[in-house]
């Protein structure tokens, strides 16, 4: 029988918090603490306690942001991978994609373990493909500015006006080219029949 959520929180997060607060902050100690936090977050993830797992992993990433260099790139990559898996399992696709994007920015050639669930592997492959081609990413995620759309409309209007004007000038030129300097007078109209 799985442990209730409260017991899981107390059992895994309390010792880690005490450990983090009781030791002086040093790179080696923080790395060890984050390794323990990652293990605890993985346990929470497998017990479907997603919110606590997310909080735990984000705490390590926040510590890294405050003091860069505390974690090795490989450790950050594993944290981003686990964070993306937690978000994916919790149906938070945008957050999962964001975590995978950070993973692939950190390690562009990162290869997923084949033991991961196939839906997650397919999702990760899609995110990796998008991140590998920056132009595709820009086109998909960055909308065209409204000014550019307005300019396109103005250009179409001027093209239509210019084309219409060119057509009118051409028609006048064609019609006037058939006239000569002498006046073409039509013969008089015939009279009524029988006259």
JSON list of C-alpha atoms in Angstrom, two decimals:
[
{"chain": "A", "resi": 1, "resn": "UNK", "atom": "CA", "xyz": [0.00, 0.00, 0.00]},
{"chain": "A", "resi": 2, "resn": "UNK", "atom": "CA", "xyz": [1.51, 3.37, -1.03]},
{"chain": "A", "resi": 3, "resn": "UNK", "atom": "CA", "xyz": [2.23, 5.89, 1.68]},
{"chain": "A", "resi": 4, "resn": "UNK", "atom": "CA", "xyz": [-0.11, 8.87, 1.98]},
{"chain": "A", "resi": 5, "resn": "UNK", "atom": "CA", "xyz": [1.21, 12.11, 0.49]},
{"chain": "A", "resi": 6, "resn": "UNK", "atom": "CA", "xyz": [1.86, 13.73, 3.86]},
{"chain": "A", "resi": 7, "resn": "UNK", "atom": "CA", "xyz": [4.04, 10.84, 4.99]},
{"chain": "A", "resi": 8, "resn": "UNK", "atom": "CA", "xyz": [5.94, 10.93, 1.69]},
{"chain": "A", "resi": 9, "resn": "UNK", "atom": "CA", "xyz": [6.59, 14.65, 2.09]},
{"chain": "A", "resi": 10, "resn": "UNK", "atom": "CA", "xyz": [7.83, 14.29, 5.64]},
{"chain": "A", "resi": 11, "resn": "UNK", "atom": "CA", "xyz": [9.79, 11.14, 4.94]},
{"chain": "A", "resi": 12, "resn": "UNK", "atom": "CA", "xyz": [11.74, 12.51, 1.98]},
{"chain": "A", "resi": 13, "resn": "UNK", "atom": "CA", "xyz": [11.75, 16.28, 2.08]},
{"chain": "A", "resi": 14, "resn": "UNK", "atom": "CA", "xyz": [12.31, 16.93, 5.78]},
{"chain": "A", "resi": 15, "resn": "UNK", "atom": "CA", "xyz": [15.72, 15.22, 6.03]},
{"chain": "A", "resi": 16, "resn": "UNK", "atom": "CA", "xyz": [16.85, 16.95, 2.84]},
{"chain": "A", "resi": 17, "resn": "UNK", "atom": "CA", "xyz": [15.74, 20.35, 4.10]},
{"chain": "A", "resi": 18, "resn": "UNK", "atom": "CA", "xyz": [17.49, 19.78, 7.40]},
{"chain": "A", "resi": 19, "resn": "UNK", "atom": "CA", "xyz": [20.62, 18.71, 5.55]},
{"chain": "A", "resi": 20, "resn": "UNK", "atom": "CA", "xyz": [20.51, 21.81, 3.33]},
{"chain": "A", "resi": 21, "resn": "UNK", "atom": "CA", "xyz": [20.05, 24.17, 6.27]},
{"chain": "A", "resi": 22, "resn": "UNK", "atom": "CA", "xyz": [22.53, 22.55, 8.63]},
{"chain": "A", "resi": 23, "resn": "UNK", "atom": "CA", "xyz": [25.55, 22.52, 6.31]},
{"chain": "A", "resi": 24, "resn": "UNK", "atom": "CA", "xyz": [27.49, 25.48, 5.01]},
{"chain": "A", "resi": 25, "resn": "UNK", "atom": "CA", "xyz": [26.91, 26.10, 1.33]},
{"chain": "A", "resi": 26, "resn": "UNK", "atom": "CA", "xyz": [29.76, 24.75, -0.74]},
{"chain": "A", "resi": 27, "resn": "UNK", "atom": "CA", "xyz": [29.80, 23.45, -4.30]},
{"chain": "A", "resi": 28, "resn": "UNK", "atom": "CA", "xyz": [30.45, 19.83, -3.32]},
{"chain": "A", "resi": 29, "resn": "UNK", "atom": "CA", "xyz": [27.86, 19.81, -0.56]},
{"chain": "A", "resi": 30, "resn": "UNK", "atom": "CA", "xyz": [25.23, 21.47, -2.75]},
{"chain": "A", "resi": 31, "resn": "UNK", "atom": "CA", "xyz": [25.88, 18.93, -5.49]},
{"chain": "A", "resi": 32, "resn": "UNK", "atom": "CA", "xyz": [25.45, 16.09, -2.99]},
{"chain": "A", "resi": 33, "resn": "UNK", "atom": "CA", "xyz": [22.27, 17.67, -1.66]},
{"chain": "A", "resi": 34, "resn": "UNK", "atom": "CA", "xyz": [20.92, 18.09, -5.19]},
{"chain": "A", "resi": 35, "resn": "UNK", "atom": "CA", "xyz": [21.73, 14.45, -5.93]},
{"chain": "A", "resi": 36, "resn": "UNK", "atom": "CA", "xyz": [19.71, 13.48, -2.86]},
{"chain": "A", "resi": 37, "resn": "UNK", "atom": "CA", "xyz": [16.94, 15.86, -3.87]},
{"chain": "A", "resi": 38, "resn": "UNK", "atom": "CA", "xyz": [16.91, 14.33, -7.36]},
{"chain": "A", "resi": 39, "resn": "UNK", "atom": "CA", "xyz": [16.59, 10.86, -5.85]},
{"chain": "A", "resi": 40, "resn": "UNK", "atom": "CA", "xyz": [13.78, 12.05, -3.58]},
{"chain": "A", "resi": 41, "resn": "UNK", "atom": "CA", "xyz": [12.04, 13.77, -6.52]},
{"chain": "A", "resi": 42, "resn": "UNK", "atom": "CA", "xyz": [12.33, 10.61, -8.57]},
{"chain": "A", "resi": 43, "resn": "UNK", "atom": "CA", "xyz": [10.70, 8.65, -5.75]},
{"chain": "A", "resi": 44, "resn": "UNK", "atom": "CA", "xyz": [7.91, 11.25, -5.53]},
{"chain": "A", "resi": 45, "resn": "UNK", "atom": "CA", "xyz": [7.49, 11.05, -9.31]},
{"chain": "A", "resi": 46, "resn": "UNK", "atom": "CA", "xyz": [7.09, 7.28, -9.27]},
{"chain": "A", "resi": 47, "resn": "UNK", "atom": "CA", "xyz": [4.50, 7.65, -6.49]},
{"chain": "A", "resi": 48, "resn": "UNK", "atom": "CA", "xyz": [2.58, 10.23, -8.58]},
{"chain": "A", "resi": 49, "resn": "UNK", "atom": "CA", "xyz": [3.24, 13.11, -6.17]},
{"chain": "A", "resi": 50, "resn": "UNK", "atom": "CA", "xyz": [3.98, 15.46, -9.05]},
{"chain": "A", "resi": 51, "resn": "UNK", "atom": "CA", "xyz": [3.67, 18.87, -7.36]},
{"chain": "A", "resi": 52, "resn": "UNK", "atom": "CA", "xyz": [6.20, 18.04, -4.67]},
{"chain": "A", "resi": 53, "resn": "UNK", "atom": "CA", "xyz": [8.58, 16.50, -7.21]},
{"chain": "A", "resi": 54, "resn": "UNK", "atom": "CA", "xyz": [8.41, 19.67, -9.29]},
{"chain": "A", "resi": 55, "resn": "UNK", "atom": "CA", "xyz": [9.04, 21.89, -6.26]},
{"chain": "A", "resi": 56, "resn": "UNK", "atom": "CA", "xyz": [11.99, 19.75, -5.21]},
{"chain": "A", "resi": 57, "resn": "UNK", "atom": "CA", "xyz": [13.67, 19.84, -8.63]},
{"chain": "A", "resi": 58, "resn": "UNK", "atom": "CA", "xyz": [13.03, 23.55, -9.12]},
{"chain": "A", "resi": 59, "resn": "UNK", "atom": "CA", "xyz": [14.69, 24.22, -5.74]},
{"chain": "A", "resi": 60, "resn": "UNK", "atom": "CA", "xyz": [17.94, 22.72, -7.05]},
{"chain": "A", "resi": 61, "resn": "UNK", "atom": "CA", "xyz": [17.71, 24.68, -10.27]},
{"chain": "A", "resi": 62, "resn": "UNK", "atom": "CA", "xyz": [17.07, 27.89, -8.34]},
{"chain": "A", "resi": 63, "resn": "UNK", "atom": "CA", "xyz": [20.14, 27.24, -6.17]},
{"chain": "A", "resi": 64, "resn": "UNK", "atom": "CA", "xyz": [22.14, 26.81, -9.39]},
{"chain": "A", "resi": 65, "resn": "UNK", "atom": "CA", "xyz": [20.79, 30.11, -10.78]},
{"chain": "A", "resi": 66, "resn": "UNK", "atom": "CA", "xyz": [21.76, 31.94, -7.58]},
{"chain": "A", "resi": 67, "resn": "UNK", "atom": "CA", "xyz": [25.25, 30.48, -7.55]},
{"chain": "A", "resi": 68, "resn": "UNK", "atom": "CA", "xyz": [26.24, 29.29, -11.06]},
{"chain": "A", "resi": 69, "resn": "UNK", "atom": "CA", "xyz": [28.68, 26.42, -11.22]},
{"chain": "A", "resi": 70, "resn": "UNK", "atom": "CA", "xyz": [27.22, 24.46, -8.30]},
{"chain": "A", "resi": 71, "resn": "UNK", "atom": "CA", "xyz": [26.07, 21.69, -10.62]},
{"chain": "A", "resi": 72, "resn": "UNK", "atom": "CA", "xyz": [27.83, 20.00, -13.46]},
{"chain": "A", "resi": 73, "resn": "UNK", "atom": "CA", "xyz": [26.14, 20.16, -16.86]},
{"chain": "A", "resi": 74, "resn": "UNK", "atom": "CA", "xyz": [25.43, 16.42, -16.66]},
{"chain": "A", "resi": 75, "resn": "UNK", "atom": "CA", "xyz": [23.66, 16.90, -13.31]},
{"chain": "A", "resi": 76, "resn": "UNK", "atom": "CA", "xyz": [21.59, 19.80, -14.64]},
{"chain": "A", "resi": 77, "resn": "UNK", "atom": "CA", "xyz": [20.71, 17.72, -17.69]},
{"chain": "A", "resi": 78, "resn": "UNK", "atom": "CA", "xyz": [19.43, 14.90, -15.49]},
{"chain": "A", "resi": 79, "resn": "UNK", "atom": "CA", "xyz": [17.39, 17.36, -13.42]},
{"chain": "A", "resi": 80, "resn": "UNK", "atom": "CA", "xyz": [15.84, 18.86, -16.58]},
{"chain": "A", "resi": 81, "resn": "UNK", "atom": "CA", "xyz": [15.09, 15.38, -17.91]},
{"chain": "A", "resi": 82, "resn": "UNK", "atom": "CA", "xyz": [13.36, 14.32, -14.70]},
{"chain": "A", "resi": 83, "resn": "UNK", "atom": "CA", "xyz": [11.52, 17.64, -14.50]},
{"chain": "A", "resi": 84, "resn": "UNK", "atom": "CA", "xyz": [10.26, 17.22, -18.06]},
{"chain": "A", "resi": 85, "resn": "UNK", "atom": "CA", "xyz": [9.11, 13.67, -17.30]},
{"chain": "A", "resi": 86, "resn": "UNK", "atom": "CA", "xyz": [7.21, 14.87, -14.23]},
{"chain": "A", "resi": 87, "resn": "UNK", "atom": "CA", "xyz": [5.53, 17.67, -16.19]},
{"chain": "A", "resi": 88, "resn": "UNK", "atom": "CA", "xyz": [4.71, 15.28, -19.03]},
{"chain": "A", "resi": 89, "resn": "UNK", "atom": "CA", "xyz": [3.14, 12.77, -16.63]},
{"chain": "A", "resi": 90, "resn": "UNK", "atom": "CA", "xyz": [1.16, 15.59, -15.02]},
{"chain": "A", "resi": 91, "resn": "UNK", "atom": "CA", "xyz": [-0.24, 16.61, -18.45]},
{"chain": "A", "resi": 92, "resn": "UNK", "atom": "CA", "xyz": [1.65, 19.93, -18.43]},
{"chain": "A", "resi": 93, "resn": "UNK", "atom": "CA", "xyz": [3.01, 19.76, -21.99]},
{"chain": "A", "resi": 94, "resn": "UNK", "atom": "CA", "xyz": [4.23, 23.37, -22.26]},
{"chain": "A", "resi": 95, "resn": "UNK", "atom": "CA", "xyz": [6.30, 23.08, -19.09]},
{"chain": "A", "resi": 96, "resn": "UNK", "atom": "CA", "xyz": [7.62, 19.68, -20.20]},
{"chain": "A", "resi": 97, "resn": "UNK", "atom": "CA", "xyz": [8.65, 21.20, -23.53]},
{"chain": "A", "resi": 98, "resn": "UNK", "atom": "CA", "xyz": [10.36, 24.09, -21.73]},
{"chain": "A", "resi": 99, "resn": "UNK", "atom": "CA", "xyz": [12.36, 21.71, -19.52]},
{"chain": "A", "resi": 100, "resn": "UNK", "atom": "CA", "xyz": [13.37, 19.63, -22.56]},
{"chain": "A", "resi": 101, "resn": "UNK", "atom": "CA", "xyz": [14.35, 22.79, -24.43]},
{"chain": "A", "resi": 102, "resn": "UNK", "atom": "CA", "xyz": [16.67, 23.75, -21.58]},
{"chain": "A", "resi": 103, "resn": "UNK", "atom": "CA", "xyz": [18.07, 20.21, -21.59]},
{"chain": "A", "resi": 104, "resn": "UNK", "atom": "CA", "xyz": [18.81, 20.37, -25.33]},
{"chain": "A", "resi": 105, "resn": "UNK", "atom": "CA", "xyz": [20.29, 23.85, -25.02]},
{"chain": "A", "resi": 106, "resn": "UNK", "atom": "CA", "xyz": [22.62, 22.45, -22.39]},
{"chain": "A", "resi": 107, "resn": "UNK", "atom": "CA", "xyz": [23.39, 19.23, -24.27]},
{"chain": "A", "resi": 108, "resn": "UNK", "atom": "CA", "xyz": [22.23, 19.39, -27.92]},
{"chain": "A", "resi": 109, "resn": "UNK", "atom": "CA", "xyz": [23.18, 15.78, -28.68]},
{"chain": "A", "resi": 110, "resn": "UNK", "atom": "CA", "xyz": [21.56, 14.33, -25.54]},
{"chain": "A", "resi": 111, "resn": "UNK", "atom": "CA", "xyz": [20.27, 10.81, -26.18]},
{"chain": "A", "resi": 112, "resn": "UNK", "atom": "CA", "xyz": [17.30, 9.49, -24.26]},
{"chain": "A", "resi": 113, "resn": "UNK", "atom": "CA", "xyz": [17.39, 6.04, -22.70]},
{"chain": "A", "resi": 114, "resn": "UNK", "atom": "CA", "xyz": [15.28, 3.60, -24.68]},
{"chain": "A", "resi": 115, "resn": "UNK", "atom": "CA", "xyz": [13.69, 2.37, -21.45]},
{"chain": "A", "resi": 116, "resn": "UNK", "atom": "CA", "xyz": [11.65, 5.57, -21.16]},
{"chain": "A", "resi": 117, "resn": "UNK", "atom": "CA", "xyz": [7.95, 5.38, -22.13]},
{"chain": "A", "resi": 118, "resn": "UNK", "atom": "CA", "xyz": [7.39, 5.61, -25.92]},
{"chain": "A", "resi": 119, "resn": "UNK", "atom": "CA", "xyz": [4.97, 8.60, -25.74]},
{"chain": "A", "resi": 120, "resn": "UNK", "atom": "CA", "xyz": [7.56, 10.59, -23.81]},
{"chain": "A", "resi": 121, "resn": "UNK", "atom": "CA", "xyz": [10.33, 9.54, -26.22]},
{"chain": "A", "resi": 122, "resn": "UNK", "atom": "CA", "xyz": [8.23, 10.71, -29.19]},
{"chain": "A", "resi": 123, "resn": "UNK", "atom": "CA", "xyz": [7.52, 14.02, -27.42]},
{"chain": "A", "resi": 124, "resn": "UNK", "atom": "CA", "xyz": [11.22, 14.47, -26.61]},
{"chain": "A", "resi": 125, "resn": "UNK", "atom": "CA", "xyz": [12.18, 13.69, -30.23]},
{"chain": "A", "resi": 126, "resn": "UNK", "atom": "CA", "xyz": [9.77, 16.36, -31.47]},
{"chain": "A", "resi": 127, "resn": "UNK", "atom": "CA", "xyz": [11.21, 18.93, -29.06]},
{"chain": "A", "resi": 128, "resn": "UNK", "atom": "CA", "xyz": [14.76, 18.00, -30.05]},
{"chain": "A", "resi": 129, "resn": "UNK", "atom": "CA", "xyz": [13.90, 18.37, -33.74]},
{"chain": "A", "resi": 130, "resn": "UNK", "atom": "CA", "xyz": [12.43, 21.81, -33.13]},
{"chain": "A", "resi": 131, "resn": "UNK", "atom": "CA", "xyz": [15.47, 22.87, -31.11]},
{"chain": "A", "resi": 132, "resn": "UNK", "atom": "CA", "xyz": [17.93, 21.56, -33.69]},
{"chain": "A", "resi": 133, "resn": "UNK", "atom": "CA", "xyz": [16.60, 23.94, -36.35]},
{"chain": "A", "resi": 134, "resn": "UNK", "atom": "CA", "xyz": [16.48, 27.46, -34.93]},
{"chain": "A", "resi": 135, "resn": "UNK", "atom": "CA", "xyz": [14.76, 28.92, -37.98]},
{"chain": "A", "resi": 136, "resn": "UNK", "atom": "CA", "xyz": [11.88, 26.48, -37.66]},
{"chain": "A", "resi": 137, "resn": "UNK", "atom": "CA", "xyz": [11.63, 27.32, -33.97]},
{"chain": "A", "resi": 138, "resn": "UNK", "atom": "CA", "xyz": [11.55, 31.05, -34.73]},
{"chain": "A", "resi": 139, "resn": "UNK", "atom": "CA", "xyz": [8.89, 30.63, -37.40]},
{"chain": "A", "resi": 140, "resn": "UNK", "atom": "CA", "xyz": [6.70, 28.46, -35.20]},
{"chain": "A", "resi": 141, "resn": "UNK", "atom": "CA", "xyz": [6.96, 30.33, -31.93]},
{"chain": "A", "resi": 142, "resn": "UNK", "atom": "CA", "xyz": [7.49, 33.97, -32.89]},
{"chain": "A", "resi": 143, "resn": "UNK", "atom": "CA", "xyz": [4.47, 35.51, -34.61]},
{"chain": "A", "resi": 144, "resn": "UNK", "atom": "CA", "xyz": [4.95, 38.13, -37.32]},
{"chain": "A", "resi": 145, "resn": "UNK", "atom": "CA", "xyz": [4.79, 41.63, -35.89]},
{"chain": "A", "resi": 146, "resn": "UNK", "atom": "CA", "xyz": [1.54, 43.48, -36.63]},
{"chain": "A", "resi": 147, "resn": "UNK", "atom": "CA", "xyz": [3.43, 46.21, -38.53]},
{"chain": "A", "resi": 148, "resn": "UNK", "atom": "CA", "xyz": [4.72, 43.65, -41.03]},
{"chain": "A", "resi": 149, "resn": "UNK", "atom": "CA", "xyz": [1.17, 42.41, -41.66]},
{"chain": "A", "resi": 150, "resn": "UNK", "atom": "CA", "xyz": [-0.03, 45.99, -42.17]},
{"chain": "A", "resi": 151, "resn": "UNK", "atom": "CA", "xyz": [2.80, 46.63, -44.63]},
{"chain": "A", "resi": 152, "resn": "UNK", "atom": "CA", "xyz": [1.81, 43.52, -46.59]},
{"chain": "A", "resi": 153, "resn": "UNK", "atom": "CA", "xyz": [-1.76, 44.83, -46.87]},
{"chain": "A", "resi": 154, "resn": "UNK", "atom": "CA", "xyz": [-0.54, 48.26, -48.00]},
{"chain": "A", "resi": 155, "resn": "UNK", "atom": "CA", "xyz": [1.75, 46.66, -50.57]},
{"chain": "A", "resi": 156, "resn": "UNK", "atom": "CA", "xyz": [-1.17, 44.64, -51.95]},
{"chain": "A", "resi": 157, "resn": "UNK", "atom": "CA", "xyz": [-3.30, 47.79, -52.20]},
{"chain": "A", "resi": 158, "resn": "UNK", "atom": "CA", "xyz": [-0.58, 49.67, -54.08]},
{"chain": "A", "resi": 159, "resn": "UNK", "atom": "CA", "xyz": [-0.02, 46.70, -56.36]},
{"chain": "A", "resi": 160, "resn": "UNK", "atom": "CA", "xyz": [-3.74, 46.59, -57.15]},
{"chain": "A", "resi": 161, "resn": "UNK", "atom": "CA", "xyz": [-3.89, 50.36, -57.77]},
{"chain": "A", "resi": 162, "resn": "UNK", "atom": "CA", "xyz": [-0.71, 50.31, -59.86]},
{"chain": "A", "resi": 163, "resn": "UNK", "atom": "CA", "xyz": [-1.88, 47.30, -61.87]},
{"chain": "A", "resi": 164, "resn": "UNK", "atom": "CA", "xyz": [-5.24, 48.95, -62.53]},
{"chain": "A", "resi": 165, "resn": "UNK", "atom": "CA", "xyz": [-3.53, 52.16, -63.64]},
{"chain": "A", "resi": 166, "resn": "UNK", "atom": "CA", "xyz": [-1.17, 50.25, -65.92]},
{"chain": "A", "resi": 167, "resn": "UNK", "atom": "CA", "xyz": [-4.12, 48.42, -67.43]},
{"chain": "A", "resi": 168, "resn": "UNK", "atom": "CA", "xyz": [-5.97, 51.71, -68.07]},
{"chain": "A", "resi": 169, "resn": "UNK", "atom": "CA", "xyz": [-2.91, 53.34, -69.68]},
{"chain": "A", "resi": 170, "resn": "UNK", "atom": "CA", "xyz": [-2.35, 50.28, -71.86]},
{"chain": "A", "resi": 171, "resn": "UNK", "atom": "CA", "xyz": [-6.01, 50.20, -72.94]},
{"chain": "A", "resi": 172, "resn": "UNK", "atom": "CA", "xyz": [-5.93, 53.91, -73.86]},
{"chain": "A", "resi": 173, "resn": "UNK", "atom": "CA", "xyz": [-2.68, 53.43, -75.78]},
{"chain": "A", "resi": 174, "resn": "UNK", "atom": "CA", "xyz": [-4.11, 50.50, -77.74]},
{"chain": "A", "resi": 175, "resn": "UNK", "atom": "CA", "xyz": [-7.33, 52.33, -78.54]},
{"chain": "A", "resi": 176, "resn": "UNK", "atom": "CA", "xyz": [-5.55, 55.51, -79.58]},
{"chain": "A", "resi": 177, "resn": "UNK", "atom": "CA", "xyz": [-2.97, 53.71, -81.71]},
{"chain": "A", "resi": 178, "resn": "UNK", "atom": "CA", "xyz": [-5.67, 52.74, -84.24]},
{"chain": "A", "resi": 179, "resn": "UNK", "atom": "CA", "xyz": [-6.57, 56.37, -84.98]},
{"chain": "A", "resi": 180, "resn": "UNK", "atom": "CA", "xyz": [-4.86, 58.25, -87.70]},
{"chain": "A", "resi": 181, "resn": "UNK", "atom": "CA", "xyz": [-4.36, 61.93, -88.18]},
{"chain": "A", "resi": 182, "resn": "UNK", "atom": "CA", "xyz": [-7.13, 62.04, -90.76]},
{"chain": "A", "resi": 183, "resn": "UNK", "atom": "CA", "xyz": [-10.63, 61.91, -89.51]},
{"chain": "A", "resi": 184, "resn": "UNK", "atom": "CA", "xyz": [-12.39, 58.65, -90.03]},
{"chain": "A", "resi": 185, "resn": "UNK", "atom": "CA", "xyz": [-15.92, 59.59, -90.80]},
{"chain": "A", "resi": 186, "resn": "UNK", "atom": "CA", "xyz": [-18.45, 56.88, -91.09]},
{"chain": "A", "resi": 187, "resn": "UNK", "atom": "CA", "xyz": [-20.60, 56.88, -94.20]},
{"chain": "A", "resi": 188, "resn": "UNK", "atom": "CA", "xyz": [-24.08, 58.28, -93.73]},
{"chain": "A", "resi": 189, "resn": "UNK", "atom": "CA", "xyz": [-26.61, 55.87, -92.35]},
{"chain": "A", "resi": 190, "resn": "UNK", "atom": "CA", "xyz": [-28.97, 54.40, -94.94]},
{"chain": "A", "resi": 191, "resn": "UNK", "atom": "CA", "xyz": [-32.50, 55.68, -94.96]},
{"chain": "A", "resi": 192, "resn": "UNK", "atom": "CA", "xyz": [-35.60, 53.71, -94.21]},
{"chain": "A", "resi": 193, "resn": "UNK", "atom": "CA", "xyz": [-36.41, 50.91, -96.63]},
{"chain": "A", "resi": 194, "resn": "UNK", "atom": "CA", "xyz": [-38.43, 51.74, -99.66]},
{"chain": "A", "resi": 195, "resn": "UNK", "atom": "CA", "xyz": [-37.23, 55.25, -100.27]}
]
